[in-house]
Amino acid sequence: MNDVTHLTGHCLCGAVEITVSGGHDPRPGICHCRMCQRWSGGVFMCFEAPADAVSVNGDVTRYASSDLAERAFCPVCGSNLWMRNTDDADASFELMPGLFDAALDWPLRSEIYTDNAMAAAQIGGSHPKATRAEYEAKNNYVKGDAG
Amino acid sequence: MTEGRLLQGRCLCGAVTVSVRSEDPRLRACHCDMCRRHTSSMFMSVDTDASTLTVEGPAQSYVSSEWAERGFCGTCGSTLWYGTKHDGTRHLAAGLFDNAAGGPLTLEFFSDRCPSGYELAGDHRRLSTKETIEMFTDADATDE
């Protein structure tokens, strides 16, 4: 599903502004793997935007969270910004929906690593769900600290 | 006097480590605008005895309002805590601890601000924006 609406988002302190010129999937996905739990502090959410639609203004710190990916955040306020594969130059951005007012009422796309979800983070809804085994059977993943 | 269970946690990169005791590691979630923007979803904290907390590593603090500061790891950007200035309490992020120390969700703040696309299941207490502000106006205050 593609939405050509232009989006603008910013981190908590305003130092980083991100614009998306369209082509993104207006449905965030949730991940409960241990890495995402640690980074987000609880429940990790992201939505996909193609690389050529994303522009970023402001200083960003990128942390190489694995051989496969980077996680970017604002070095001033710590707001989580995106996760992105680093093994592909055209990799799309998995942006944090909380940055964008327009994303406030988007429906969920999916929820993965559901068997690793905290007891306190049981998400209600009829969106597609996958346990760790179900997800890893079909997707590339980071071995080790996932759950 | 019970001391509470020792909880040890770390951020994603492992540079920041925390050690704290908790007699009752209940979880609370906040959906206010600032928490949503900072974490992308909601801020979830574990109830701990703040006086027993030790933090090591490159923890950074961002003063997000008159009443609070938010801790994060300067290396990897992991959310660490929401700190209330008036009492110096650091409300630690649930993600620091494996399985969030097994605690149940007991409270949602600003529950009416939770985006419509998702909800936290359970029969815990849910406070609306008005109820949250009333609760904190009595004691301390929130970012809002």
Short mmCIF file of C-alpha atoms in Angstrom, two decimals:
data_model
loop_
_atom_site.label_atom_id
_atom_site.label_comp_id
_atom_site.label_asym_id
_atom_site.label_seq_id
_atom_site.Cartn_x
_atom_site.Cartn_y
_atom_site.Cartn_z
CA MET A 1 0.00 0.00 0.00
CA ASN A 2 1.55 3.29 -1.01
CA ASP A 3 0.59 6.73 0.17
CA VAL A 4 1.92 9.74 -1.70
CA THR A 5 1.18 12.17 1.10
CA HIS A 6 4.09 14.36 2.05
CA LEU A 7 5.07 13.91 5.71
CA THR A 8 7.17 16.00 8.05
CA GLY A 9 8.40 14.82 11.40
CA HIS A 10 10.79 15.95 14.08
CA CYS A 11 12.45 14.67 17.21
CA LEU A 12 11.57 15.83 20.72
CA CYS A 13 14.02 18.74 20.82
CA GLY A 14 13.43 19.72 17.20
CA ALA A 15 17.05 19.44 16.13
CA VAL A 16 16.29 16.71 13.62
CA GLU A 17 13.62 17.08 10.98
CA ILE A 18 12.71 14.29 8.60
CA THR A 19 10.53 14.63 5.52
CA VAL A 20 9.05 11.82 3.49
CA SER A 21 7.92 12.74 0.00
CA GLY A 22 5.71 9.72 -0.56
CA GLY A 23 5.79 6.03 -1.36
CA HIS A 24 5.89 5.02 2.28
CA ASP A 25 3.76 2.31 3.86
CA PRO A 26 1.44 4.13 6.27
CA ARG A 27 1.22 1.20 8.67
CA PRO A 28 3.73 0.78 11.49
CA GLY A 29 4.99 -2.62 12.53
CA ILE A 30 5.86 -3.61 16.09
CA CYS A 31 8.88 -5.71 17.05
CA HIS A 32 9.38 -7.31 20.46
CA CYS A 33 12.85 -8.78 19.93
CA ARG A 34 15.24 -8.06 22.80
CA MET A 35 17.32 -5.62 20.78
CA CYS A 36 14.29 -3.51 19.88
CA GLN A 37 13.00 -3.66 23.44
CA ARG A 38 16.29 -2.36 24.77
CA TRP A 39 16.54 0.42 22.23
CA SER A 40 12.99 1.70 22.46
CA GLY A 41 12.70 1.15 26.20
CA GLY A 42 9.56 -0.92 25.70
CA VAL A 43 7.69 -1.25 22.43
CA PHE A 44 9.51 -0.67 19.14
CA MET A 45 7.52 0.61 16.19
CA CYS A 46 8.55 1.58 12.65
CA PHE A 47 7.10 2.22 9.19
CA GLU A 48 8.86 1.76 5.88
CA ALA A 49 9.83 4.59 3.53
CA PRO A 50 11.92 4.26 0.36
CA ALA A 51 15.36 5.82 0.60
CA ASP A 52 14.83 8.29 -2.24
CA ALA A 53 11.76 9.72 -0.51
CA VAL A 54 13.47 10.49 2.79
CA SER A 55 15.41 13.62 3.60
CA VAL A 56 16.97 14.37 6.96
CA ASN A 57 17.98 17.73 8.38
CA GLY A 58 20.03 18.01 11.54
CA ASP A 59 22.79 16.04 13.20
CA VAL A 60 22.09 12.39 13.67
CA THR A 61 24.08 9.72 15.50
CA ARG A 62 24.07 6.30 13.88
CA TYR A 63 24.76 3.25 16.00
CA ALA A 64 25.71 0.02 14.20
CA SER A 65 23.46 -2.31 16.14
CA SER A 66 24.50 -5.34 14.13
CA ASP A 67 26.32 -6.36 10.95
CA LEU A 68 23.07 -5.80 9.15
CA ALA A 69 21.70 -2.55 10.48
CA GLU A 70 22.10 0.89 12.00
CA ARG A 71 19.83 2.61 14.51
CA ALA A 72 19.80 6.38 14.34
CA PHE A 73 18.94 8.81 17.11
CA CYS A 74 19.19 12.50 17.95
CA PRO A 75 22.38 13.14 19.95
CA VAL A 76 20.75 16.05 21.78
CA CYS A 77 17.48 14.57 23.04
CA GLY A 78 17.93 10.85 22.40
CA SER A 79 14.77 10.46 20.30
CA ASN A 80 14.83 7.26 18.27
CA LEU A 81 14.72 8.15 14.55
CA TRP A 82 15.07 5.06 12.33
CA MET A 83 16.49 1.65 11.79
CA ARG A 84 18.01 0.84 8.41
CA ASN A 85 19.84 -2.04 6.76
CA THR A 86 23.47 -1.24 6.08
CA ASP A 87 24.16 -4.08 3.68
CA ASP A 88 22.22 -2.46 0.86
CA ALA A 89 22.89 1.06 -0.46
CA ASP A 90 19.25 1.50 -1.48
CA ALA A 91 17.85 0.16 1.75
CA SER A 92 14.61 1.76 2.82
CA PHE A 93 14.27 3.57 6.12
CA GLU A 94 12.27 2.05 8.94
CA LEU A 95 11.19 5.35 10.48
CA MET A 96 9.76 5.86 13.94
CA PRO A 97 6.07 6.85 13.58
CA GLY A 98 6.10 8.84 16.81
CA LEU A 99 8.09 11.57 15.06
CA PHE A 100 5.25 12.29 12.63
CA ASP A 101 1.93 13.86 13.62
CA ALA A 102 0.42 12.45 10.42
CA ALA A 103 1.14 8.92 11.64
CA LEU A 104 -0.91 9.28 14.78
CA ASP A 105 -3.81 7.10 13.75
CA TRP A 106 -2.26 4.72 11.29
CA PRO A 107 -3.32 1.07 11.62
CA LEU A 108 -0.72 -1.56 12.48
CA ARG A 109 0.92 -3.53 9.70
CA SER A 110 2.27 -6.35 11.80
CA GLU A 111 3.70 -7.45 15.12
CA ILE A 112 6.71 -9.77 15.29
CA TYR A 113 8.60 -11.71 18.01
CA THR A 114 5.27 -11.79 19.84
CA ASP A 115 6.44 -14.65 22.05
CA ASN A 116 9.12 -12.34 23.43
CA ALA A 117 6.74 -9.50 24.25
CA MET A 118 6.81 -8.26 27.82
CA ALA A 119 3.82 -9.35 29.87
CA ALA A 120 3.02 -5.64 30.12
CA ALA A 121 3.13 -5.11 26.36
CA GLN A 122 0.36 -7.32 25.03
CA ILE A 123 -0.96 -5.45 22.01
CA GLY A 124 -4.66 -5.78 21.20
CA GLY A 125 -5.80 -5.88 17.56
CA SER A 126 -6.36 -8.11 14.55
CA HIS A 127 -3.16 -7.24 12.69
CA PRO A 128 -0.86 -10.06 11.47
CA LYS A 129 1.39 -11.47 14.18
CA ALA A 130 4.46 -13.72 14.12
CA THR A 131 6.48 -15.43 16.81
CA ARG A 132 10.27 -15.46 16.68
CA ALA A 133 10.32 -18.87 14.95
CA GLU A 134 7.70 -17.87 12.43
CA TYR A 135 9.48 -14.63 11.59
CA GLU A 136 12.99 -16.11 11.40
CA ALA A 137 11.82 -18.92 9.15
CA LYS A 138 11.07 -16.36 6.46
CA ASN A 139 13.33 -13.39 7.09
CA ASN A 140 16.92 -12.36 7.60
CA TYR A 141 17.66 -11.78 11.28
CA VAL A 142 20.39 -11.07 13.82
CA LYS A 143 21.56 -14.23 15.53
CA GLY A 144 21.86 -14.13 19.26
CA ASP A 145 20.34 -11.43 21.40
CA ALA A 146 16.85 -11.55 19.91
CA GLY A 147 14.87 -12.92 22.78
CA MET B 1 12.71 -4.83 56.24
CA THR B 2 12.55 -6.38 52.79
CA GLU B 3 15.18 -5.11 50.44
CA GLY B 4 13.53 -6.02 47.20
CA ARG B 5 14.85 -8.08 44.33
CA LEU B 6 18.06 -6.94 42.67
CA LEU B 7 17.49 -6.04 39.03
CA GLN B 8 20.33 -5.53 36.61
CA GLY B 9 19.88 -4.12 33.19
CA ARG B 10 21.69 -2.61 30.27
CA CYS B 11 21.12 -0.61 27.15
CA LEU B 12 21.34 -2.06 23.64
CA CYS B 13 25.09 -1.57 23.20
CA GLY B 14 25.85 -2.57 26.79
CA ALA B 15 27.77 0.59 27.63
CA VAL B 16 25.19 1.75 30.15
CA THR B 17 24.44 -0.66 32.96
CA VAL B 18 22.02 -0.17 35.81
CA SER B 19 21.57 -1.92 39.10
CA VAL B 20 18.57 -1.32 41.30
CA ARG B 21 16.26 -3.01 43.78
CA SER B 22 12.55 -3.41 43.41
CA GLU B 23 10.06 -4.89 45.83
CA ASP B 24 7.28 -4.75 43.28
CA PRO B 25 8.36 -4.25 39.66
CA ARG B 26 5.04 -2.97 38.33
CA LEU B 27 4.99 -1.41 34.90
CA ARG B 28 3.41 1.83 33.79
CA ALA B 29 3.01 3.21 30.28
CA CYS B 30 2.67 6.82 29.15
CA HIS B 31 1.16 7.95 25.84
CA CYS B 32 1.73 11.70 26.17
CA ASP B 33 2.96 13.53 23.09
CA MET B 34 6.50 13.87 24.39
CA CYS B 35 6.89 10.22 25.34
CA ARG B 36 5.49 9.16 21.99
CA ARG B 37 7.88 11.39 20.10
CA HIS B 38 10.89 10.30 22.12
CA THR B 39 10.33 6.53 22.04
CA SER B 40 8.15 6.32 18.95
CA SER B 41 5.40 4.47 20.75
CA MET B 42 5.03 4.91 24.50
CA PHE B 43 7.31 5.23 27.50
CA MET B 44 7.18 2.16 29.72
CA SER B 45 8.76 2.23 33.16
CA VAL B 46 9.38 -0.29 35.89
CA ASP B 47 8.73 0.61 39.50
CA THR B 48 11.95 0.47 41.50
CA ASP B 49 13.43 1.82 44.71
CA ALA B 50 15.17 4.86 43.24
CA SER B 51 17.47 5.23 46.24
CA THR B 52 19.15 1.93 45.37
CA LEU B 53 19.91 2.84 41.76
CA THR B 54 23.41 2.90 40.36
CA VAL B 55 24.07 3.82 36.75
CA GLU B 56 27.36 3.35 34.94
CA GLY B 57 28.37 4.30 31.45
CA PRO B 58 27.71 7.10 28.96
CA ALA B 59 24.20 7.99 30.07
CA GLN B 60 23.11 11.38 28.78
CA SER B 61 20.29 13.54 30.03
CA TYR B 62 18.02 15.78 27.97
CA VAL B 63 15.99 18.32 29.93
CA SER B 64 12.67 17.90 28.18
CA SER B 65 10.57 20.24 30.31
CA GLU B 66 10.52 22.26 33.51
CA TRP B 67 9.67 19.14 35.42
CA ALA B 68 11.59 16.33 33.79
CA GLU B 69 14.68 15.07 32.06
CA ARG B 70 15.05 12.02 29.85
CA GLY B 71 17.99 9.71 30.02
CA PHE B 72 19.41 7.92 27.01
CA CYS B 73 22.64 6.18 26.08
CA GLY B 74 24.96 8.50 24.22
CA THR B 75 26.45 5.61 22.25
CA CYS B 76 23.43 3.68 21.04
CA GLY B 77 20.45 5.96 21.80
CA SER B 78 18.60 3.50 24.03
CA THR B 79 15.88 4.99 26.19
CA LEU B 80 17.00 4.77 29.83
CA TRP B 81 14.68 6.74 32.09
CA TYR B 82 12.21 9.53 32.64
CA GLY B 83 13.46 11.61 35.55
CA THR B 84 11.26 13.86 37.65
CA LYS B 85 13.31 16.85 38.76
CA HIS B 86 11.46 17.70 41.94
CA ASP B 87 12.48 14.49 43.67
CA GLY B 88 15.35 13.33 41.48
CA THR B 89 13.65 10.00 40.80
CA ARG B 90 14.66 8.15 37.67
CA HIS B 91 11.81 6.05 36.38
CA LEU B 92 13.69 3.34 34.52
CA ALA B 93 12.71 2.14 31.07
CA ALA B 94 11.24 -1.37 31.01
CA GLY B 95 13.45 -2.37 28.08
CA LEU B 96 16.58 -2.29 30.26
CA PHE B 97 15.54 -5.46 32.06
CA ASP B 98 15.04 -8.93 30.62
CA ASN B 99 11.33 -9.54 30.33
CA ALA B 100 10.83 -6.21 32.10
CA ALA B 101 11.56 -8.01 35.37
CA GLY B 102 8.35 -9.98 34.82
CA GLY B 103 6.22 -7.14 36.06
CA PRO B 104 2.54 -6.69 35.15
CA LEU B 105 1.18 -3.54 33.53
CA THR B 106 -0.71 -1.68 36.20
CA LEU B 107 -1.27 1.82 34.85
CA GLU B 108 -1.53 3.81 31.63
CA PHE B 109 -1.11 7.59 31.65
CA PHE B 110 -2.74 9.77 28.97
CA SER B 111 -4.56 6.67 27.78
CA ASP B 112 -6.84 8.74 25.53
CA ARG B 113 -3.75 9.91 23.65
CA CYS B 114 -2.77 6.39 22.66
CA PRO B 115 -2.88 6.30 18.86
CA SER B 116 -5.95 4.51 17.58
CA GLY B 117 -3.94 1.90 15.67
CA TYR B 118 -2.95 -0.05 18.77
CA GLU B 119 -3.82 -0.58 22.40
CA LEU B 120 -2.33 -2.25 25.44
CA ALA B 121 -4.42 -5.25 26.39
CA GLY B 122 -5.26 -5.88 30.04
CA ASP B 123 -7.52 -4.80 32.85
CA HIS B 124 -5.10 -2.35 34.40
CA ARG B 125 -6.03 1.18 35.36
CA ARG B 126 -6.20 3.70 32.52
CA LEU B 127 -5.97 7.40 33.27
CA SER B 128 -7.19 9.94 30.74
CA THR B 129 -5.28 13.16 30.06
CA LYS B 130 -7.44 14.99 32.59
CA GLU B 131 -7.05 12.30 35.22
CA THR B 132 -3.30 12.10 34.68
CA ILE B 133 -2.84 15.82 35.07
CA GLU B 134 -5.05 15.86 38.16
CA MET B 135 -2.99 13.09 39.70
CA PHE B 136 0.27 14.88 39.12
CA THR B 137 -0.94 18.34 39.95
CA ASP B 138 -1.49 17.08 43.45
CA ALA B 139 2.04 15.79 43.84
CA ASP B 140 4.60 16.47 41.14
CA ALA B 141 4.07 17.39 37.49
CA THR B 142 4.45 15.89 34.02
CA ASP B 143 5.94 17.22 30.83
CA GLU B 144 2.54 18.16 29.49
#
